[in-house]
């Protein structure tokens, strides 16, 4: 009897393997945590635990009641043979975890299978298996976790019930009694222990995964708390350096780096001597992550490090985004690809999203104040004393020579000033109103410069209903005249185009002035640029307000060549007509 118990406990190793496999199935987690399973989940559970019971039968030991000889593996039985098995474990767990329906279903599958194997206990064991599923279902409780002690007691009770059914039904009675004497106690103890052990393994695996998830969540929240105050300043070299320090310490990586779209902002950890901050992006894999806007992994070959013997053998590169557009990357370096586990990938994905959200929230917080400041600065820039004095002098000179023209010019000045004052209370305006403002301004400038300036309008009337931030078009036109035409004696040309194209409205201002260099043109919208005739804030603010309202796709695009002119354009999305 003792040897049989030891052998059956050894066979529980098969159940341990099945228990581990079971934790991989989503339906099983649903059985543990959900209040009610749907039909598909119930059917899946019945089939799984039913086949689990069949495996318990085949992993049992065949006992011949005449010779008392034990066979290690079960096949078809003759009339004198029975099986010492662990079939009841799967059926009992089905009832305890899923209720009587799942217990009964699993019991029917495993019980009918046992009956087909034959032997003088075929009917009794098959019937007892079905009863065991119903019995376990009685002890099922919604929203309550099954205790290990309960699993042991119910498993042992179900097996005891099976011994009783064998004695009552199986014939001849003497063989049934002899069988129960030999296998009864070992099977009761082994199957009770098996139910408890099976449940223990499942709970342990799931609890460890939940614990790991909780630790990852704590780490993510800790990183969020530490980095938020620095990322409020945006994605700069200073903020990137501090954030990389924090991530390097929390993640225990070989190195952490952050980039914008063109250069490395910070690199902390191994390789900092040759992966230098504020240097251009070196690797194609980083540019691939920027272009795709997706996380990419790199081995030592694809990193393309210029330094031989570099200790950075693998990397995960995650995009940083604002309003859906990639603005940079977050790079985690490892010694080899073996260190990049699925848990690490999940954490990096979460951190990429977290830092992107922080940057976007910081941008939104800062953009509100920036928009107001930009409007005020633009307003102050437009009503400059020189502009007013020059316009009034022009009007005075025309009063005697051409009173009608002087009157028209005075009306244009009045409209221009009124529009400048109204922007302090407006968040948006139509292109039609903005164009009227521009025409009032240009009427004044054409009168001042006489034959020096000519304006061409290419306007699609239906496009004028679209909205833009106030004082968007006028600063661009003023820039074309004030800077583009400053050395032009005659034949100055400004062309204003407003046209619908697909789902956007294109706004373009062209001039044939002195132009600027390609390098200067690329820097105009990135930051205010000092010059002899201004502080460069007008176009910078226009670009900022457009991207704040419509995203990066509406930013200013500047094309210019020295002595050939400048072209500035932007697009705004068309309103949806319901």
XYZ file of C-alpha atoms in Angstrom:
578
model
C 0.000 0.000 0.000
C 2.787 2.434 0.904
C 4.671 1.709 -2.329
C 1.466 2.352 -4.293
C 1.043 5.717 -2.538
C 4.631 6.715 -3.360
C 4.174 5.718 -7.011
C 0.947 7.679 -7.322
C 2.514 10.771 -5.749
C 5.338 10.494 -8.279
C 2.735 10.525 -11.058
C 1.538 13.886 -9.760
C 4.510 15.348 -11.620
C 2.408 15.032 -14.762
C -0.270 17.128 -13.060
C 2.301 19.738 -12.131
C 3.165 20.136 -15.804
C -0.509 20.358 -16.751
C -1.128 22.924 -14.009
C 1.614 25.138 -15.412
C 0.229 24.796 -18.948
C -3.233 25.627 -17.641
C -2.071 29.017 -16.348
C -1.248 30.001 -19.953
C -4.885 29.760 -21.025
C -7.020 32.938 -20.768
C -10.194 30.932 -20.076
C -8.695 29.565 -16.870
C -7.899 33.048 -15.562
C -11.486 33.961 -16.364
C -12.665 30.993 -14.286
C -10.715 32.320 -11.313
C -11.590 36.025 -11.566
C -14.846 36.377 -13.525
C -18.228 36.067 -11.867
C -19.744 34.227 -14.822
C -18.353 32.511 -17.916
C -19.975 32.742 -21.329
C -20.945 29.613 -23.256
C -17.740 29.441 -25.253
C -15.638 29.715 -22.092
C -17.754 27.055 -20.366
C -17.379 24.639 -23.271
C -13.615 25.218 -23.360
C -13.361 24.530 -19.616
C -15.463 21.337 -19.888
C -13.334 19.960 -22.717
C -10.074 20.849 -21.019
C -10.899 19.347 -17.620
C -12.567 16.351 -19.269
C -9.402 15.546 -21.194
C -7.441 16.300 -18.037
C -9.431 13.528 -16.355
C -8.648 11.182 -19.265
C -4.938 11.919 -18.838
C -5.348 11.115 -15.132
C -6.792 7.737 -16.123
C -3.984 6.858 -18.549
C -1.293 7.949 -16.078
C -2.715 5.553 -13.465
C -1.534 2.101 -12.420
C -3.285 -1.113 -13.507
C -3.887 -3.591 -10.687
C -4.773 -7.259 -11.212
C -6.941 -8.337 -8.260
C -6.014 -12.021 -8.671
C -2.236 -11.782 -8.952
C -1.980 -8.344 -7.258
C 0.446 -7.439 -10.037
C 0.774 -3.694 -10.814
C 1.253 -2.474 -14.395
C 2.905 0.958 -14.745
C 0.723 2.210 -17.622
C -2.941 1.788 -18.417
C -4.351 0.351 -21.629
C -7.405 -1.872 -22.238
C -8.368 -3.818 -19.115
C -9.445 -7.407 -18.697
C -12.179 -8.509 -16.305
C -9.822 -8.930 -13.332
C -8.116 -5.544 -13.592
C -8.810 -2.063 -12.169
C -6.974 1.282 -12.222
C -5.433 3.264 -9.396
C -5.518 6.724 -10.961
C -5.789 10.489 -10.514
C -8.787 11.003 -12.822
C -10.863 12.606 -10.095
C -8.477 15.581 -9.746
C -9.455 17.186 -13.057
C -13.157 16.586 -12.455
C -13.123 17.951 -8.892
C -11.225 21.094 -9.915
C -13.692 21.635 -12.758
C -16.566 21.693 -10.278
C -14.753 23.765 -7.634
C -13.612 26.441 -10.088
C -16.487 26.481 -12.604
C -19.593 25.184 -10.861
C -21.785 22.115 -11.283
C -22.288 22.521 -15.065
C -18.574 22.396 -15.802
C -18.038 19.704 -13.161
C -20.794 17.544 -14.649
C -19.528 18.085 -18.219
C -15.948 17.174 -17.340
C -17.218 14.194 -15.287
C -19.239 12.873 -18.237
C -16.253 13.037 -20.590
C -13.806 11.401 -18.171
C -16.433 8.934 -16.801
C -17.636 7.643 -20.171
C -14.038 7.247 -21.280
C -13.285 5.184 -18.158
C -16.317 2.991 -18.823
C -15.093 2.203 -22.367
C -11.781 0.875 -21.019
C -13.583 -2.057 -19.394
C -12.608 -4.003 -16.316
C -14.922 -5.133 -13.552
C -14.929 -1.561 -12.079
C -15.645 0.163 -15.414
C -19.263 1.072 -14.655
C -18.735 1.975 -11.011
C -15.668 4.135 -11.689
C -17.364 5.865 -14.627
C -20.445 6.620 -12.518
C -18.351 7.766 -9.548
C -16.461 10.175 -11.794
C -19.715 11.865 -12.857
C -20.876 12.049 -9.239
C -17.532 13.591 -8.233
C -18.078 16.459 -10.707
C -21.531 17.153 -9.267
C -20.231 16.917 -5.701
C -17.448 19.426 -6.334
C -19.958 21.766 -8.023
C -21.996 21.848 -4.800
C -19.032 23.441 -3.028
C -18.544 26.080 -5.775
C -18.986 29.639 -4.502
C -19.075 32.741 -6.697
C -16.567 35.516 -5.950
C -14.726 33.313 -3.451
C -11.246 31.880 -3.863
C -10.966 28.142 -3.242
C -8.716 27.366 -0.278
C -6.040 24.664 -0.431
C -7.520 22.859 2.558
C -10.940 22.779 0.916
C -9.432 21.394 -2.289
C -7.719 18.584 -0.313
C -10.847 17.659 1.655
C -13.172 17.679 -1.372
C -10.687 15.712 -3.491
C -10.322 13.118 -0.749
C -14.091 13.021 -0.245
C -14.744 12.476 -3.962
C -12.253 9.619 -4.025
C -13.808 8.105 -0.882
C -17.171 8.254 -2.617
C -15.659 6.394 -5.570
C -14.435 3.606 -3.243
C -17.965 3.334 -1.839
C -19.531 3.112 -5.322
C -17.026 0.393 -6.290
C -18.054 -1.689 -3.269
C -21.770 -1.165 -3.924
C -21.817 -1.804 -7.691
C -18.753 -3.799 -8.785
C -19.034 -7.568 -8.834
C -17.791 -9.993 -7.679
C -17.922 -8.345 -4.285
C -14.770 -10.124 -3.030
C -12.635 -8.583 -5.803
C -14.165 -5.159 -5.225
C -13.431 -5.386 -1.503
C -9.866 -6.568 -2.097
C -9.309 -3.718 -4.559
C -10.591 -1.078 -2.135
C -8.405 -2.487 0.639
C -5.318 -2.153 -1.538
C -5.891 1.153 -3.416
C -8.466 2.940 -1.213
C -6.264 4.850 1.221
C -3.420 5.619 -1.280
C -5.902 7.010 -3.815
C -7.807 9.073 -1.216
C -4.601 10.667 0.065
C -2.919 11.043 -3.351
C -5.935 12.589 -5.053
C -6.688 14.911 -2.132
C -3.048 15.967 -2.152
C -3.137 16.261 -5.968
C -6.123 18.655 -5.883
C -4.410 20.857 -3.308
C -1.041 20.727 -5.106
C -2.624 21.506 -8.473
C -4.412 24.550 -7.028
C -1.276 25.671 -5.186
C 0.806 25.687 -8.378
C -1.827 27.621 -10.300
C -2.201 30.224 -7.562
C 1.553 30.560 -7.155
C 2.168 31.187 -10.870
C -0.659 33.693 -11.174
C 0.284 35.450 -7.935
C 3.889 35.763 -9.085
C 2.766 37.265 -12.401
C 0.457 39.689 -10.586
C 3.256 40.580 -8.181
C 5.625 41.213 -11.083
C 2.963 43.349 -12.773
C 2.430 45.331 -9.569
C 6.173 45.927 -9.222
C 6.345 47.096 -12.834
C 3.400 49.426 -12.223
C 5.099 50.821 -9.105
C 8.300 51.352 -11.048
C 6.423 53.105 -13.861
C 4.597 55.403 -11.427
C 7.869 56.168 -9.645
C 9.511 57.068 -12.950
C 6.502 59.212 -13.882
C 6.722 61.115 -10.604
C 10.464 61.709 -10.947
C 10.448 62.765 -14.594
C 7.331 64.924 -14.805
C 8.852 68.091 -13.357
C 11.734 67.968 -15.845
C 9.689 67.117 -18.926
C 7.512 70.178 -18.259
C 10.280 72.116 -19.971
C 9.900 70.039 -23.138
C 12.346 67.748 -24.910
C 15.657 69.575 -24.452
C 19.237 68.454 -23.857
C 18.970 69.389 -20.166
C 15.662 67.594 -19.515
C 16.747 64.571 -21.593
C 19.961 64.193 -19.583
C 18.124 64.149 -16.246
C 15.412 61.780 -17.498
C 18.042 59.397 -18.903
C 19.793 59.383 -15.497
C 16.503 58.448 -13.814
C 15.686 55.700 -16.333
C 19.225 54.306 -16.206
C 19.054 53.950 -12.417
C 15.531 52.492 -12.384
C 15.884 50.083 -15.306
C 19.425 48.817 -14.624
C 20.252 48.971 -18.323
C 23.735 49.356 -19.833
C 22.820 52.795 -21.148
C 19.848 55.036 -21.892
C 19.687 57.729 -24.573
C 17.159 60.224 -25.916
C 17.134 61.926 -29.299
C 15.073 64.417 -31.200
C 14.559 63.992 -34.937
C 18.151 64.844 -35.835
C 20.563 64.616 -32.896
C 21.373 62.781 -29.678
C 20.116 64.913 -26.780
C 21.597 62.756 -24.004
C 23.384 59.429 -23.511
C 23.901 58.053 -19.995
C 25.815 54.861 -19.214
C 28.281 52.716 -21.132
C 29.492 54.133 -24.417
C 29.075 57.790 -23.404
C 32.643 58.445 -24.589
C 31.680 57.826 -28.225
C 27.864 58.045 -28.157
C 28.156 61.740 -27.420
C 25.329 64.091 -26.577
C 24.458 66.888 -29.009
C 25.921 64.948 -31.935
C 23.958 63.847 -35.028
C 22.045 60.557 -34.953
C 24.466 57.896 -36.195
C 22.399 54.764 -36.772
C 19.920 53.859 -39.475
C 17.913 51.809 -36.969
C 17.115 54.994 -35.018
C 15.965 56.750 -38.159
C 13.848 53.678 -38.942
C 12.119 53.984 -35.542
C 11.475 57.685 -36.254
C 10.073 57.032 -39.726
C 7.883 54.075 -38.703
C 6.827 55.533 -35.361
C 7.121 52.053 -33.855
C 9.367 50.270 -31.354
C 12.296 48.478 -33.014
C 14.992 46.225 -31.584
C 18.583 46.149 -32.756
C 21.445 43.683 -32.323
C 25.115 44.619 -32.380
C 25.280 44.544 -36.172
C 22.299 46.821 -36.752
C 23.416 49.313 -34.081
C 26.412 50.136 -36.347
C 28.556 51.512 -33.540
C 31.723 53.158 -34.882
C 33.754 52.084 -31.866
C 35.213 48.582 -32.074
C 34.644 46.527 -28.952
C 31.635 48.599 -27.852
C 29.912 46.895 -24.925
C 26.451 47.830 -26.175
C 25.351 44.683 -27.960
C 21.601 45.263 -28.286
C 19.093 48.096 -28.099
C 15.378 48.796 -27.957
C 14.393 52.065 -29.621
C 10.950 53.494 -28.812
C 9.427 56.575 -30.460
C 8.387 59.646 -28.459
C 5.267 61.273 -29.880
C 3.186 64.410 -29.651
C -0.252 64.603 -31.285
C 0.516 61.349 -33.071
C 3.713 62.678 -34.677
C 7.125 61.302 -33.713
C 9.331 63.998 -32.161
C 12.232 61.854 -30.959
C 13.264 58.477 -29.561
C 13.942 56.778 -26.252
C 16.766 54.229 -26.502
C 17.613 51.462 -24.020
C 20.927 49.643 -24.513
C 21.763 46.126 -23.291
C 24.811 43.880 -23.353
C 23.051 41.300 -25.549
C 19.646 40.420 -26.981
C 19.156 37.836 -24.195
C 18.560 40.696 -21.751
C 15.582 41.942 -23.774
C 12.789 39.896 -22.190
C 9.045 40.206 -22.919
C 8.628 41.921 -19.546
C 11.314 44.431 -20.516
C 9.605 45.109 -23.839
C 6.267 45.691 -22.090
C 7.899 48.097 -19.644
C 9.664 50.024 -22.419
C 6.410 50.261 -24.386
C 4.679 51.674 -21.327
C 7.485 54.129 -20.611
C 7.480 55.346 -24.205
C 3.754 56.056 -23.984
C 4.102 57.590 -20.515
C 6.893 59.999 -21.447
C 5.107 60.915 -24.687
C 1.988 61.773 -22.686
C 4.046 63.819 -20.227
C 5.615 65.792 -23.066
C 2.218 66.344 -24.639
C 0.635 67.467 -21.365
C 3.554 69.781 -20.679
C 3.245 71.170 -24.188
C -0.481 71.728 -23.747
C 0.046 73.479 -20.415
C 2.752 75.695 -21.842
C 0.988 76.301 -25.141
C -1.966 78.078 -23.545
C 0.244 80.716 -22.008
C 2.403 80.842 -25.108
C -0.610 81.410 -27.325
C -1.782 84.330 -25.222
C 1.701 85.819 -25.064
C 2.135 85.342 -28.802
C -1.098 87.159 -29.515
C -0.119 90.066 -27.305
C 3.369 90.251 -28.802
C 1.963 90.065 -32.298
C -0.516 92.818 -31.435
C 2.203 95.038 -30.035
C 4.425 94.349 -33.019
C 1.730 95.332 -35.483
C 0.896 98.709 -33.960
C 4.428 100.063 -33.983
C 4.877 103.851 -33.730
C 6.891 103.967 -36.968
C 4.095 102.266 -38.889
C 1.473 104.660 -37.524
C 3.602 107.760 -38.119
C 4.458 106.732 -41.673
C 0.821 105.926 -42.469
C -0.457 109.204 -41.013
C 2.191 111.160 -42.923
C 1.095 109.438 -46.134
C -2.533 110.363 -45.435
C -1.575 113.981 -44.706
C 0.312 114.251 -47.981
C -2.688 112.891 -49.899
C -5.353 115.111 -48.322
C -4.628 118.028 -50.673
C -3.437 116.043 -53.697
C -5.966 113.187 -53.695
C -8.623 113.536 -50.927
C -10.527 110.470 -52.105
C -7.483 108.249 -51.834
C -6.646 109.775 -48.461
C -10.148 108.898 -47.247
C -9.823 105.294 -48.476
C -6.441 105.014 -46.790
C -7.890 106.305 -43.541
C -10.658 103.684 -43.728
C -8.045 100.969 -44.283
C -6.060 102.181 -41.271
C -9.211 102.205 -39.153
C -10.042 98.621 -40.154
C -6.467 97.523 -39.531
C -6.398 99.015 -36.016
C -9.829 97.634 -35.156
C -8.765 94.124 -36.197
C -5.590 94.355 -34.125
C -7.561 95.314 -31.044
C -10.173 92.571 -31.540
C -7.647 89.709 -31.472
C -7.265 89.986 -27.703
C -10.794 88.551 -27.300
C -10.699 85.982 -30.136
C -9.232 82.486 -30.192
C -10.018 81.853 -33.878
C -11.068 83.842 -36.906
C -12.046 83.025 -40.475
C -9.724 83.299 -43.421
C -12.177 85.853 -44.801
C -11.670 88.175 -41.819
C -7.938 87.548 -41.860
C -7.809 88.409 -45.569
C -9.740 91.662 -44.987
C -7.171 92.552 -42.357
C -4.342 91.792 -44.782
C -5.965 93.829 -47.566
C -6.318 96.803 -45.224
C -2.641 96.522 -44.353
C -1.583 96.124 -47.983
C -3.726 99.078 -49.068
C -1.689 101.213 -46.682
C 1.623 99.776 -47.871
C 0.739 100.159 -51.574
C -0.157 103.782 -50.978
C 3.130 104.407 -49.149
C 5.360 102.718 -51.716
C 3.337 103.642 -54.851
C 4.901 101.807 -57.839
C 7.276 99.802 -55.673
C 4.747 97.131 -54.646
C 2.215 95.025 -56.535
C -0.094 92.483 -54.881
C -1.721 89.490 -56.631
C -4.578 87.513 -55.051
C -5.392 83.908 -56.011
C -8.354 83.186 -53.755
C -10.938 80.391 -53.740
C -14.038 81.882 -52.124
C -15.203 78.613 -50.508
C -11.887 78.354 -48.657
C -12.444 81.646 -46.833
C -14.871 80.012 -44.383
C -12.090 77.948 -42.784
C -10.794 79.084 -39.382
C -7.253 79.944 -38.281
C -5.711 81.656 -35.245
C -6.016 85.473 -35.536
C -2.973 87.402 -36.761
C -1.666 84.406 -38.717
C -1.640 85.637 -42.314
C -0.878 89.320 -41.681
C 2.528 88.774 -39.988
C 3.601 86.563 -42.919
C 2.631 89.249 -45.434
C 4.281 91.954 -43.344
C 7.443 89.859 -43.194
C 7.452 89.611 -47.004
C 7.252 93.398 -47.357
C 9.325 94.506 -44.384
C 12.217 92.088 -44.900
C 11.826 90.792 -48.448
C 11.297 94.208 -50.097
C 13.547 96.372 -47.946
C 16.187 96.822 -50.699
C 13.784 96.658 -53.650
C 13.402 99.948 -55.565
C 10.564 98.876 -57.846
C 8.585 95.924 -59.222
C 8.136 94.324 -55.805
C 5.628 91.517 -55.986
C 3.619 89.749 -53.300
C 1.244 86.934 -54.228
C -1.329 85.536 -51.770
C -2.870 82.133 -52.539
C -5.756 80.522 -50.634
C -7.007 77.300 -52.238
C -8.655 74.052 -51.152
C -6.668 70.878 -51.815
C -8.225 67.531 -50.881
C -9.148 67.820 -47.189
C -6.978 70.845 -46.371
C -6.878 74.526 -47.250
C -3.534 75.772 -48.551
C -2.420 79.295 -47.641
C 0.692 80.597 -49.428
C 2.516 83.945 -49.480
C 5.203 84.492 -52.140
C 7.482 87.450 -52.792
C 10.286 88.263 -55.216
C 12.438 89.951 -52.595
C 15.995 89.415 -51.424
C 15.324 85.987 -49.886
C 17.367 84.265 -47.183
C 19.878 81.431 -47.065
C 18.694 77.826 -46.754
C 20.187 77.492 -43.258
C 18.471 80.634 -42.030
C 15.164 79.591 -43.568
C 15.289 76.265 -41.731
C 15.831 78.027 -38.379
C 13.228 80.785 -38.638
C 10.328 78.847 -37.114
C 12.349 76.920 -34.537
C 13.242 79.934 -32.393
C 13.194 83.739 -32.585
C 16.114 85.001 -34.699
C 17.599 88.420 -34.067
C 18.160 90.683 -37.065
C 18.790 94.332 -37.817
C 15.119 94.990 -38.498
C 13.410 92.887 -35.816
C 13.577 90.164 -33.211
C 12.255 87.345 -35.430
C 9.383 86.517 -33.098
C 6.481 87.057 -35.554
C 6.911 83.948 -37.748
C 7.993 81.902 -34.745
C 4.744 82.742 -32.935
C 2.627 82.130 -36.039
C 4.175 78.683 -36.418
C 3.685 77.874 -32.732
C 0.001 78.833 -32.755
C -0.687 76.822 -35.916
C 0.927 73.661 -34.500
C -0.841 74.143 -31.163
C -4.247 74.311 -32.833
C -3.862 71.839 -35.709
C -0.747 69.774 -35.040
C 2.618 69.489 -36.733
C 1.075 68.948 -40.168
C 0.029 72.639 -40.213
C 3.467 74.080 -39.486
C 4.998 76.753 -41.694
C 7.023 75.567 -44.687
C 9.583 78.092 -45.909
C 11.388 77.970 -49.253
C 13.799 80.736 -50.104
C 16.766 81.565 -52.311
C 19.022 84.584 -52.043
C 17.977 87.338 -54.490
C 15.149 85.173 -55.851
C 12.450 85.524 -53.231
C 10.694 83.595 -50.491
C 7.675 81.310 -50.326
C 5.894 80.592 -47.032
C 2.938 78.225 -46.881
C 0.850 76.257 -44.415
C -2.245 74.044 -44.478
C -5.257 73.927 -42.185
C -7.761 71.055 -42.122
C -11.113 71.719 -43.772
C -14.204 71.787 -41.583
C -16.370 68.671 -41.752
C -19.843 69.387 -43.095
C -22.476 67.243 -41.359
